[in-house]
């Protein structure tokens, strides 16, 4: 039993004659339509060449071509039972042929060893574990089976190598093992009766095997594998030897199994005739009156199958009785059924192919329409993409230009920020010093605040003293004013006396130069002038002493008055907001013109910063005692005929001129007004009139606050 192309276990169908097999394979290979696979056609067209090739045994006995023919429809049809016959291969058909040619050249050039001796050969493409010695026909059968195997376990490369080995054995080594001889009419298989019943599958019977008795009374003998190897060495190629055992042990009999094909039958008949030629056949075994020495063997037939001994029982279990004609007819029927099935399959596949062609044509039409629509859509899409890209390119250009502008602006701002950072670092250092100064001032303020809290307790007593002090100061101020008037008159008198003295001295000097010793009148007059001059000088010294005394008293009174004014101002700084009197710093720099001028040049934030810097700078200039932008001139007028010296602002001062040119007239006037004061004083003023407050008004305001 074998597996056919459809996976069904069936006996192998073999044509009855080589001509029948040749005609079947040729008709089948040529009957397939052009739409069928190429591989089945190739196999069936190559089959006639396999049929006509002579196979030789090691004993150079030719075999009948009818027996050597093996219908390999399973391998042929196995590749055609699927629509994609090349699924098993991992390379294309052209590459397979190329690989086969390359391997054939390697074998032909002697790069791979095939022939070991005159009778033994080896397969150069099998692994070392599987390598063994072959006879010529066994190696050819092995290479052909692997090369045409439909199994997926065999790679395409391995199949190509074995096909090349088949080609090499057929072309180059066929003559080396002995020339082919035509099939003779006395072949054992052809001479056998086709109507005689044999045990199927082919079986041989071996009797009179040597046994020995063991101690327990049972018989034992050699293993079947050893006898099988002996038969293989003789060229009978059995597949298996099964010793028969019974209750007494080894029966001395064995069943020899052969392949289930025509070569297997040939091996079985050869096996039988070899023993018959050695007078150890079935007839010799059944003959009476002769001593049975050695092993006897023959092919199992109907009488053996139907016997009641251990051999018959075993044969009935493993096989059936069939004639050669029945096997050929059965194989032919199965072959016809296979061809019929293949024909129906081909028709069905052709029908499916026509349907697929119609579908393909419809699909091609639809696909063409879709491709046209796709081209239109693609063209529209490309145009739209171009528009988008152009728009994006313009947009990117604009963004790039804006980016460059912003980059330049950022660089300029970065430089400006770096400059500001440096200035801020400088200011930070200044601020640290100022913060320390402020901390000290805060401490002083806290101390002063505590003093003020104590002073509040004595406020009532201080009010009375303050009134008296204010009245005294007023009187002293009036006295000082009168004294100043007197001093001015005395100063005028002093200056007149000094002028008179100078005039008299000049006259005296003139008289000394003009007069002589005899001019008595002149001398007397000179003495009179000298006396008058000495008197005037005495009066002048007295006036100087009086003036110095008055100046000292005025300074003491002025110092006391300034101390009282400072105390009043400090007291007014701590007054609540409802008082109508406030404190104003007289002679302090007015920052408003500076801010107005800075706003014209810079933005609002930067203008305040620049104005603050400028005010701080000029405040430092004002505190500098070395800078004195004034000059002394004589004032001319009706009231000052002789010319009184007065101090006026020097308009030609370099710093004031730079300020005027850089920031304008308003800033220049503000700085000039402050410069004339030369000292920053703090005065109390009224909020409405912004006039200087009197001590009396200050006392009244404090009294009202205390009462409220």
XYZ file of C-alpha atoms in Angstrom:
708
model
C 0.000 0.000 0.000
C 1.239 3.489 -0.868
C -0.014 7.043 -0.634
C -1.139 8.436 -3.962
C -1.181 12.083 -5.064
C -4.433 12.678 -3.137
C -3.141 11.266 0.141
C -5.144 7.991 -0.221
C -3.518 4.685 0.698
C -3.685 2.629 -2.482
C -1.532 -0.030 -4.143
C 0.982 1.371 -6.590
C -0.375 1.341 -10.147
C 2.256 0.236 -12.629
C 1.645 -0.168 -16.368
C 1.774 -3.747 -17.538
C 4.499 -3.161 -20.106
C 7.187 -0.538 -20.717
C 5.420 0.501 -23.914
C 2.196 1.009 -21.988
C 3.976 3.117 -19.376
C 5.813 5.025 -22.120
C 2.570 5.774 -23.973
C 0.771 6.774 -20.741
C 3.452 9.198 -19.626
C 3.819 10.748 -23.079
C 0.056 11.142 -23.535
C -0.359 12.634 -20.094
C 2.531 15.054 -20.534
C 1.244 16.199 -23.918
C -2.464 16.300 -22.978
C -2.091 19.000 -20.366
C -3.145 22.440 -21.517
C -0.818 25.369 -21.593
C -2.441 26.735 -18.484
C -1.349 23.793 -16.299
C 1.822 23.829 -14.319
C 5.114 23.226 -16.089
C 6.516 20.891 -13.434
C 4.027 17.987 -14.001
C 4.618 18.177 -17.765
C 8.354 18.134 -17.206
C 8.150 15.099 -14.926
C 5.913 13.066 -17.255
C 7.925 13.991 -20.334
C 11.088 12.986 -18.512
C 9.481 9.703 -17.450
C 10.055 7.914 -20.830
C 13.788 8.586 -20.499
C 13.708 6.917 -17.095
C 11.867 3.914 -18.610
C 14.402 3.304 -21.347
C 17.466 3.697 -19.067
C 19.018 0.267 -18.229
C 19.840 -0.484 -14.616
C 22.542 -3.047 -13.912
C 23.072 -5.207 -10.913
C 26.410 -5.826 -9.343
C 26.518 -9.202 -11.055
C 25.963 -7.442 -14.446
C 22.672 -9.314 -14.978
C 20.307 -7.085 -17.023
C 16.867 -6.453 -15.665
C 13.650 -6.525 -17.613
C 12.494 -3.036 -18.456
C 8.928 -3.943 -17.636
C 9.974 -4.841 -14.097
C 12.316 -1.824 -13.682
C 9.565 0.637 -14.565
C 8.239 2.324 -11.459
C 5.353 4.619 -11.974
C 6.233 7.603 -9.841
C 2.843 9.205 -10.294
C 2.770 10.075 -6.635
C 5.765 12.356 -7.040
C 4.582 13.563 -10.441
C 1.036 14.289 -9.421
C 2.039 15.528 -6.005
C 3.475 18.615 -7.581
C 0.393 19.155 -9.756
C -2.144 18.683 -6.982
C -1.539 22.245 -5.914
C -1.976 25.412 -7.919
C 1.363 26.746 -6.787
C 3.790 23.916 -7.593
C 6.830 25.984 -6.675
C 5.795 26.556 -3.079
C 8.215 23.810 -1.977
C 11.191 25.538 -3.555
C 12.925 28.522 -2.103
C 14.461 29.552 -5.449
C 13.060 30.018 -8.946
C 13.062 27.338 -11.656
C 15.835 29.059 -13.612
C 17.995 29.223 -10.513
C 17.213 25.544 -9.858
C 18.474 24.607 -13.333
C 21.531 26.789 -12.862
C 22.296 25.121 -9.546
C 21.861 21.676 -11.120
C 24.298 22.560 -13.924
C 26.836 23.907 -11.457
C 26.658 20.785 -9.283
C 26.969 18.569 -12.388
C 30.152 20.403 -13.408
C 31.592 19.922 -9.909
C 30.898 16.183 -10.117
C 32.302 15.959 -13.626
C 35.488 17.849 -12.635
C 36.064 15.478 -9.732
C 35.516 18.087 -7.018
C 33.142 15.689 -5.264
C 33.824 11.941 -4.892
C 31.032 9.558 -5.891
C 32.733 6.273 -6.855
C 34.575 4.521 -4.036
C 35.359 1.247 -5.820
C 34.275 -0.699 -8.842
C 31.037 -1.721 -7.146
C 30.474 0.759 -4.275
C 29.413 4.390 -4.504
C 28.552 7.186 -2.044
C 26.317 10.284 -2.050
C 28.458 13.450 -1.677
C 25.463 15.616 -0.713
C 24.167 13.708 2.315
C 25.380 14.495 5.809
C 28.136 12.422 7.377
C 25.711 10.726 9.728
C 23.629 9.544 6.791
C 26.517 8.688 4.453
C 26.945 5.027 3.599
C 28.070 2.887 0.710
C 25.615 2.330 -2.147
C 25.450 0.025 -5.092
C 25.069 1.818 -8.392
C 21.347 1.245 -8.780
C 20.701 2.012 -5.087
C 22.547 5.341 -5.347
C 20.662 6.150 -8.559
C 17.376 5.319 -6.859
C 18.344 7.429 -3.808
C 19.381 10.463 -5.901
C 16.267 10.231 -8.090
C 13.981 9.939 -5.061
C 15.490 12.958 -3.313
C 15.660 15.055 -6.499
C 11.992 14.455 -7.382
C 10.688 14.421 -3.811
C 7.584 16.633 -3.301
C 8.303 16.922 0.423
C 8.797 20.384 1.909
C 11.523 18.976 4.135
C 13.873 18.831 1.139
C 15.326 22.201 0.158
C 15.509 23.269 -3.463
C 19.311 23.269 -3.284
C 19.364 19.660 -2.041
C 16.982 18.565 -4.799
C 19.072 20.307 -7.464
C 22.251 18.630 -6.187
C 20.665 15.163 -6.285
C 19.234 15.776 -9.781
C 22.761 16.683 -10.881
C 23.960 13.435 -9.283
C 21.333 11.492 -11.302
C 22.554 13.180 -14.474
C 26.169 12.374 -13.602
C 25.366 8.723 -12.863
C 23.405 8.347 -16.113
C 25.885 10.091 -18.407
C 29.304 9.528 -16.899
C 29.190 6.417 -14.702
C 26.803 4.149 -16.651
C 29.661 2.771 -18.756
C 31.975 2.466 -15.735
C 29.802 -0.146 -14.033
C 29.384 -2.252 -17.168
C 27.647 -1.911 -20.511
C 23.930 -2.307 -20.702
C 22.553 -5.496 -22.056
C 19.215 -5.925 -23.691
C 16.530 -7.568 -21.617
C 16.542 -11.287 -22.113
C 13.537 -13.453 -22.357
C 14.784 -15.660 -19.512
C 14.365 -12.874 -16.799
C 12.982 -14.398 -13.585
C 10.036 -12.015 -13.429
C 9.066 -12.482 -17.071
C 9.334 -16.265 -16.684
C 7.020 -16.310 -13.672
C 3.386 -17.182 -14.119
C 1.334 -13.968 -14.004
C -1.695 -15.973 -12.882
C 0.164 -17.538 -9.980
C -0.844 -16.119 -6.621
C 1.844 -14.500 -4.517
C 1.651 -13.055 -1.035
C 1.235 -9.290 -1.379
C 3.296 -7.362 -0.331
C 6.166 -9.535 -1.568
C 7.451 -11.850 1.124
C 10.168 -14.495 1.197
C 10.294 -17.513 3.497
C 13.497 -18.686 5.164
C 13.642 -22.013 7.037
C 16.203 -24.143 8.779
C 17.916 -21.175 10.387
C 20.565 -22.266 12.898
C 19.322 -22.256 16.504
C 20.608 -23.448 19.825
C 18.921 -24.550 22.960
C 19.404 -22.636 26.168
C 19.391 -23.902 29.695
C 15.680 -23.240 30.172
C 14.798 -25.411 27.184
C 14.003 -22.536 24.785
C 15.617 -22.089 21.389
C 17.400 -18.928 20.300
C 18.975 -17.841 17.041
C 20.656 -14.976 15.199
C 18.831 -11.651 14.831
C 16.939 -10.792 11.671
C 19.022 -7.678 10.994
C 22.188 -9.739 10.608
C 20.575 -12.046 8.047
C 19.092 -8.976 6.299
C 22.556 -7.454 5.926
C 23.832 -10.709 4.452
C 21.035 -10.662 1.878
C 21.786 -7.019 1.036
C 25.404 -7.852 0.421
C 24.226 -10.469 -2.063
C 22.132 -7.808 -3.842
C 18.600 -8.867 -2.856
C 17.864 -5.616 -0.966
C 15.354 -6.838 1.611
C 13.780 -4.196 3.810
C 13.326 -6.383 6.837
C 13.816 -9.931 8.153
C 11.383 -11.037 10.879
C 12.238 -14.236 12.796
C 9.178 -16.296 13.839
C 8.866 -17.295 17.474
C 6.562 -19.710 19.239
C 6.197 -21.067 22.738
C 9.426 -23.066 22.332
C 11.385 -19.982 21.301
C 12.982 -19.419 17.909
C 11.227 -21.594 15.349
C 14.143 -21.554 12.896
C 11.936 -19.751 10.353
C 11.884 -16.100 9.223
C 9.903 -13.876 6.869
C 11.882 -11.673 4.448
C 10.120 -8.439 3.421
C 10.784 -6.779 0.046
C 9.710 -3.426 -1.396
C 6.096 -3.205 -2.580
C 7.020 -2.536 -6.204
C 8.273 -4.375 -9.288
C 11.923 -4.101 -8.262
C 10.872 -5.683 -4.998
C 9.301 -8.595 -6.925
C 12.451 -8.866 -9.009
C 14.553 -9.018 -5.826
C 12.220 -11.655 -4.371
C 12.348 -13.868 -7.521
C 16.111 -13.428 -7.713
C 16.314 -14.319 -4.034
C 14.275 -17.493 -4.647
C 16.192 -18.576 -7.762
C 19.514 -17.966 -6.082
C 18.638 -20.483 -3.408
C 17.131 -22.859 -5.987
C 20.369 -22.689 -7.932
C 22.151 -23.632 -4.728
C 19.698 -26.518 -4.228
C 18.221 -24.818 -1.202
C 14.862 -23.926 -2.661
C 11.349 -24.909 -1.709
C 11.414 -28.171 -3.678
C 14.646 -29.133 -2.047
C 13.194 -28.409 1.372
C 10.078 -30.439 0.717
C 11.995 -33.340 -0.836
C 12.175 -36.420 1.308
C 15.099 -38.628 1.907
C 17.737 -35.884 1.853
C 19.563 -34.316 4.736
C 18.618 -30.682 5.293
C 21.777 -28.666 5.759
C 21.957 -24.908 5.608
C 19.262 -22.319 5.022
C 16.408 -22.864 2.553
C 14.426 -19.982 1.078
C 11.694 -19.223 -1.481
C 8.984 -16.663 -2.309
C 5.744 -16.957 -0.350
C 2.831 -18.219 -2.484
C -0.730 -19.443 -1.965
C 0.176 -22.815 -0.441
C 2.411 -21.096 2.098
C -0.299 -18.539 2.822
C -2.917 -21.254 3.410
C -0.683 -23.547 5.463
C -1.586 -24.171 9.092
C 1.896 -23.778 10.481
C 3.453 -20.681 12.075
C 4.472 -19.367 8.643
C 0.902 -19.433 7.311
C -0.474 -17.771 10.410
C 2.037 -14.945 10.115
C 1.463 -14.466 6.353
C -2.300 -14.271 6.819
C -1.798 -11.540 9.390
C 0.422 -9.313 7.272
C -0.688 -9.773 3.641
C -3.087 -11.001 0.937
C -2.920 -13.366 -2.038
C -2.730 -11.656 -5.443
C -1.556 -12.558 -8.911
C 0.763 -10.363 -10.930
C -2.034 -9.757 -13.425
C -4.406 -8.667 -10.660
C -1.814 -6.263 -9.303
C -1.193 -4.847 -12.791
C -4.932 -4.529 -13.452
C -5.500 -2.920 -10.071
C -2.664 -0.491 -10.678
C -4.074 0.245 -14.120
C -7.540 0.873 -12.672
C -6.130 3.161 -10.055
C -4.017 4.852 -12.666
C -7.069 5.363 -14.861
C -9.031 6.626 -11.892
C -6.149 8.904 -11.015
C -6.012 10.215 -14.578
C -9.788 10.688 -14.518
C -9.564 12.521 -11.228
C -6.724 14.616 -12.521
C -8.686 15.365 -15.696
C -11.703 16.473 -13.670
C -9.430 18.517 -11.471
C -7.855 20.101 -14.542
C -11.285 20.869 -15.998
C -12.391 22.341 -12.692
C -9.229 24.377 -12.483
C -9.677 25.515 -16.087
C -13.198 26.580 -15.207
C -11.883 28.413 -12.187
C -9.165 29.867 -14.376
C -11.725 31.188 -16.860
C -13.711 32.676 -14.013
C -10.562 34.225 -12.626
C -9.717 35.577 -16.079
C -13.145 37.179 -16.312
C -12.743 38.599 -12.846
C -9.255 39.757 -13.713
C -10.535 41.511 -16.836
C -13.284 43.181 -14.831
C -10.793 44.054 -12.143
C -8.365 45.366 -14.775
C -11.095 47.587 -16.245
C -12.036 48.852 -12.811
C -8.384 49.280 -11.977
C -7.785 51.269 -15.160
C -10.688 53.545 -14.278
C -9.358 53.885 -10.775
C -5.889 54.630 -12.116
C -7.303 57.376 -14.342
C -9.165 58.853 -11.394
C -6.056 58.392 -9.273
C -3.942 60.245 -11.852
C -6.447 63.096 -11.890
C -6.559 63.231 -8.113
C -2.786 62.982 -7.969
C -2.411 65.826 -10.460
C -4.865 67.976 -8.501
C -3.107 67.015 -5.309
C 0.299 67.924 -6.765
C -1.014 71.294 -7.943
C -2.495 71.955 -4.539
C 0.742 70.876 -2.894
C 2.691 73.249 -5.163
C 0.389 76.106 -4.184
C 0.770 75.224 -0.530
C 4.541 74.958 -0.923
C 4.731 78.329 -2.679
C 2.597 79.893 0.028
C 4.675 78.208 2.691
C 7.888 79.371 0.982
C 6.671 82.975 0.912
C 5.506 82.673 4.475
C 8.876 81.251 5.493
C 10.679 84.083 3.705
C 8.555 86.599 5.558
C 9.119 84.793 8.825
C 12.852 84.670 8.091
C 13.034 88.401 7.373
C 10.995 89.157 10.496
C 13.258 86.808 12.393
C 16.349 88.656 11.161
C 14.818 91.988 12.205
C 13.888 90.628 15.598
C 17.355 89.121 15.884
C 18.966 92.510 15.242
C 16.600 94.136 17.721
C 17.366 91.460 20.278
C 21.098 91.939 19.760
C 20.770 95.688 20.265
C 18.582 95.116 23.312
C 21.076 92.545 24.559
C 23.902 95.073 24.309
C 21.732 97.682 25.996
C 20.804 95.222 28.738
C 24.473 94.399 29.218
C 25.218 98.096 29.675
C 22.295 98.397 32.047
C 23.503 95.318 33.871
C 26.875 96.930 34.403
C 25.198 100.116 35.580
C 22.948 98.090 37.857
C 25.986 96.365 39.315
C 27.459 99.763 40.060
C 24.173 100.939 41.519
C 23.907 97.740 43.491
C 27.209 98.572 45.117
C 25.950 102.089 45.782
C 22.668 100.719 47.094
C 24.544 98.505 49.528
C 26.316 101.558 50.904
C 23.066 103.505 50.975
C 21.287 100.593 52.654
C 23.939 100.578 55.352
C 23.523 104.331 55.704
C 19.734 103.959 55.850
C 20.073 101.271 58.491
C 22.135 103.651 60.560
C 19.599 106.418 59.955
C 16.782 104.077 60.971
C 18.578 103.313 64.195
C 19.062 107.029 64.765
C 15.413 107.625 63.916
C 14.327 104.984 66.399
C 16.442 106.623 69.060
C 15.029 110.015 68.126
C 11.508 108.631 68.074
C 11.951 107.364 71.599
C 13.218 110.789 72.516
C 10.150 112.365 70.924
C 7.902 110.106 72.950
C 9.570 111.433 76.063
C 9.355 114.931 74.679
C 5.583 114.665 74.289
C 5.265 114.499 78.069
C 6.932 117.856 78.368
C 5.050 119.379 75.433
C 2.896 121.664 77.588
C 5.866 123.106 79.451
C 7.741 123.469 76.185
C 4.827 125.454 74.693
C 5.213 128.249 77.246
C 8.983 128.272 76.852
C 8.509 128.205 73.111
C 6.278 131.323 73.231
C 8.783 133.163 75.348
C 11.599 132.030 73.140
C 9.680 133.106 70.075
C 9.037 136.572 71.532
C 12.663 136.881 72.594
C 13.807 135.788 69.173
C 11.512 138.318 67.578
C 12.901 141.073 69.753
C 16.438 139.868 69.195
C 15.792 139.721 65.505
C 14.497 143.298 65.535
C 17.522 144.375 67.574
C 19.808 142.531 65.228
C 18.093 144.140 62.278
C 18.606 147.568 63.820
C 22.184 146.696 64.626
C 22.714 145.532 61.084
C 21.380 148.876 59.871
C 23.706 150.678 62.243
C 26.585 148.484 61.225
C 25.888 149.211 57.611
C 25.893 152.929 58.383
C 29.053 152.531 60.437
C 30.540 150.524 57.606
C 29.706 153.324 55.230
C 31.231 155.806 57.668
C 34.279 153.531 58.004
C 34.665 153.351 54.301
C 34.297 157.142 54.059
C 36.921 157.552 56.780
C 39.248 155.156 55.031
C 38.829 157.144 51.859
C 39.409 160.389 53.720
C 42.523 158.917 55.343
C 43.839 157.809 52.024
C 43.114 161.214 50.573
C 44.866 162.954 53.439
C 47.854 160.654 53.132
C 48.011 161.421 49.488
C 47.851 165.141 50.153
C 50.510 164.787 52.823
C 52.811 162.964 50.496
C 52.247 165.597 47.848
C 53.079 168.361 50.287
C 56.213 166.561 51.358
C 57.421 166.393 47.825
C 56.321 169.887 46.843
C 57.298 171.855 49.960
C 60.734 172.892 51.281
C 62.154 173.570 54.732
C 61.227 177.208 54.655
C 57.581 176.686 53.902
C 56.210 176.796 57.431
C 52.623 176.973 56.423
C 52.843 173.807 54.538
C 54.397 172.040 57.482
C 51.762 173.270 59.825
C 49.099 172.195 57.507
C 50.696 168.775 57.232
C 50.829 168.436 60.985
C 47.188 169.362 61.166
C 46.421 166.718 58.572
C 48.466 164.130 60.491
C 46.600 164.856 63.679
C 43.317 164.644 61.856
C 44.501 161.401 60.261
C 45.451 159.887 63.615
C 42.080 160.872 65.014
C 40.314 159.342 62.048
C 42.331 156.150 62.442
C 41.393 156.019 66.118
C 37.758 156.448 65.229
C 38.146 153.747 62.580
C 39.665 151.342 65.078
C 36.844 152.036 67.501
C 34.325 151.382 64.775
C 36.113 148.151 63.861
C 36.001 146.972 67.435
C 32.334 147.861 67.700
C 31.632 146.166 64.385
C 33.437 143.013 65.463
C 31.521 142.961 68.727
C 28.217 143.369 66.902
C 29.147 140.665 64.382
C 29.962 138.219 67.175
C 26.676 138.966 68.919
C 24.790 138.685 65.623
C 26.351 135.287 64.923
C 25.503 134.023 68.399
C 21.923 135.233 68.042
C 21.713 133.802 64.543
C 23.035 130.441 65.766
C 20.471 130.376 68.563
C 17.746 131.322 66.112
C 18.829 128.601 63.655
C 18.855 125.999 66.459
C 15.330 127.023 67.440
C 14.231 126.868 63.791
C 15.685 123.370 63.434
C 13.823 122.182 66.511
C 10.606 123.650 65.117
C 11.169 121.982 61.748
C 11.898 118.615 63.362
C 8.756 118.948 65.422
C 6.724 119.754 62.314
C 8.019 116.660 60.523
C 6.236 114.484 63.090
C 2.960 116.440 62.936
C -0.186 114.591 61.682
C -1.522 115.134 58.173
C -4.346 117.499 59.255
C -1.924 120.300 60.046
C -1.967 123.151 57.564
C 1.769 123.681 57.961
C 4.405 121.603 56.226
C 8.205 121.483 55.865
C 9.989 122.577 52.711
C 13.679 122.170 51.903
C 14.864 125.590 50.718
C 17.567 125.435 48.084
C 16.923 121.786 47.111
C 17.125 120.722 43.437
C 13.757 120.654 41.599
C 13.468 117.343 39.727
C 10.409 118.217 37.639
C 12.291 119.964 34.768
C 14.677 117.017 34.601
C 11.787 114.547 34.236
C 10.098 116.674 31.579
C 13.302 116.894 29.548
C 13.948 113.134 29.852
C 10.412 112.246 28.676
C 11.073 114.105 25.416
C 14.018 111.808 24.637
C 13.115 108.412 26.156
C 10.083 106.277 26.880
C 8.315 106.578 30.212
C 10.241 103.897 32.132
C 13.629 104.892 30.784
C 12.863 108.612 31.200
C 12.372 108.244 34.974
C 15.610 106.328 35.243
C 17.595 108.859 33.202
C 16.069 111.803 35.118
C 16.934 110.214 38.474
C 20.517 109.655 37.338
C 20.830 113.263 36.154
C 19.337 114.676 39.375
C 21.670 112.569 41.501
C 24.656 113.751 39.448
C 23.870 117.459 39.804
C 22.994 117.050 43.480
C 26.538 115.752 43.959
C 27.871 118.743 41.994
C 26.027 121.107 44.347
C 27.556 119.433 47.387
C 31.069 119.826 45.948
C 32.741 122.778 47.807
C 35.364 123.158 45.083
C 32.738 124.027 42.486
C 31.765 127.730 42.808
C 29.982 128.928 39.638
C 29.809 132.619 40.771
C 31.636 135.860 40.121
C 31.784 139.206 41.991
C 30.808 142.394 40.144
C 30.064 145.980 41.150
C 26.408 146.913 41.090
C 25.720 150.227 39.390
C 22.687 152.418 40.083
C 21.384 155.625 41.555
C 21.472 154.317 45.094
C 24.967 152.919 44.655
C 26.949 155.699 43.053
C 30.301 154.452 44.253
C 29.531 150.834 43.084
C 28.638 148.065 45.518
C 30.205 144.637 44.958
C 27.665 141.815 44.544
C 27.965 138.042 43.790
C 26.185 136.792 40.632
C 25.995 133.434 38.762
C 28.773 132.823 36.247
C 26.958 131.985 32.986
C 30.237 131.006 31.406
C 30.788 128.044 33.752
C 31.661 124.933 31.716
C 29.349 122.504 33.572
C 26.370 124.853 33.409
C 26.934 125.428 29.688
C 27.081 121.657 29.027
C 23.854 121.193 31.008
C 22.136 123.948 29.057
C 23.240 122.599 25.674
C 22.343 118.984 26.536
C 19.012 119.344 28.376
C 17.643 122.804 27.615
C 16.822 126.093 29.293
C 14.363 124.768 31.933
C 16.863 122.356 33.446
C 19.535 125.089 33.352
C 17.278 127.518 35.263
C 16.393 124.901 37.882
C 20.060 124.171 38.508
C 20.956 127.899 38.548
C 18.269 128.671 41.129
C 19.538 125.946 43.409
C 23.176 126.961 42.922
C 22.444 130.503 44.151
C 21.235 129.133 47.514
C 24.593 127.479 48.236
C 23.036 125.762 51.276
C 19.966 123.541 51.619
C 17.756 124.838 54.436
C 14.562 123.383 55.780
C 11.720 125.860 56.398
C 8.158 125.446 57.586
C 5.563 126.608 55.042
C 1.807 126.743 54.816
C 0.188 124.298 52.445
C -2.108 126.789 50.751
C 0.052 129.876 50.310
C 3.395 127.974 50.339
C 4.842 130.989 52.299
C 7.501 130.833 54.933
C 5.926 130.283 58.369
C 6.677 132.501 61.358
C 7.509 131.120 64.784
C 4.217 132.477 65.999
C 2.232 130.590 63.351
C 4.188 127.463 64.179
C 3.318 127.778 67.861
C -0.360 128.383 67.075
C -0.468 125.307 64.847
C 1.098 123.112 67.490
C -1.277 124.489 70.099
C -4.309 123.704 67.921
C -3.054 120.169 67.348
C -2.548 119.635 71.064
C -6.045 120.905 71.886
C -7.632 118.708 69.237
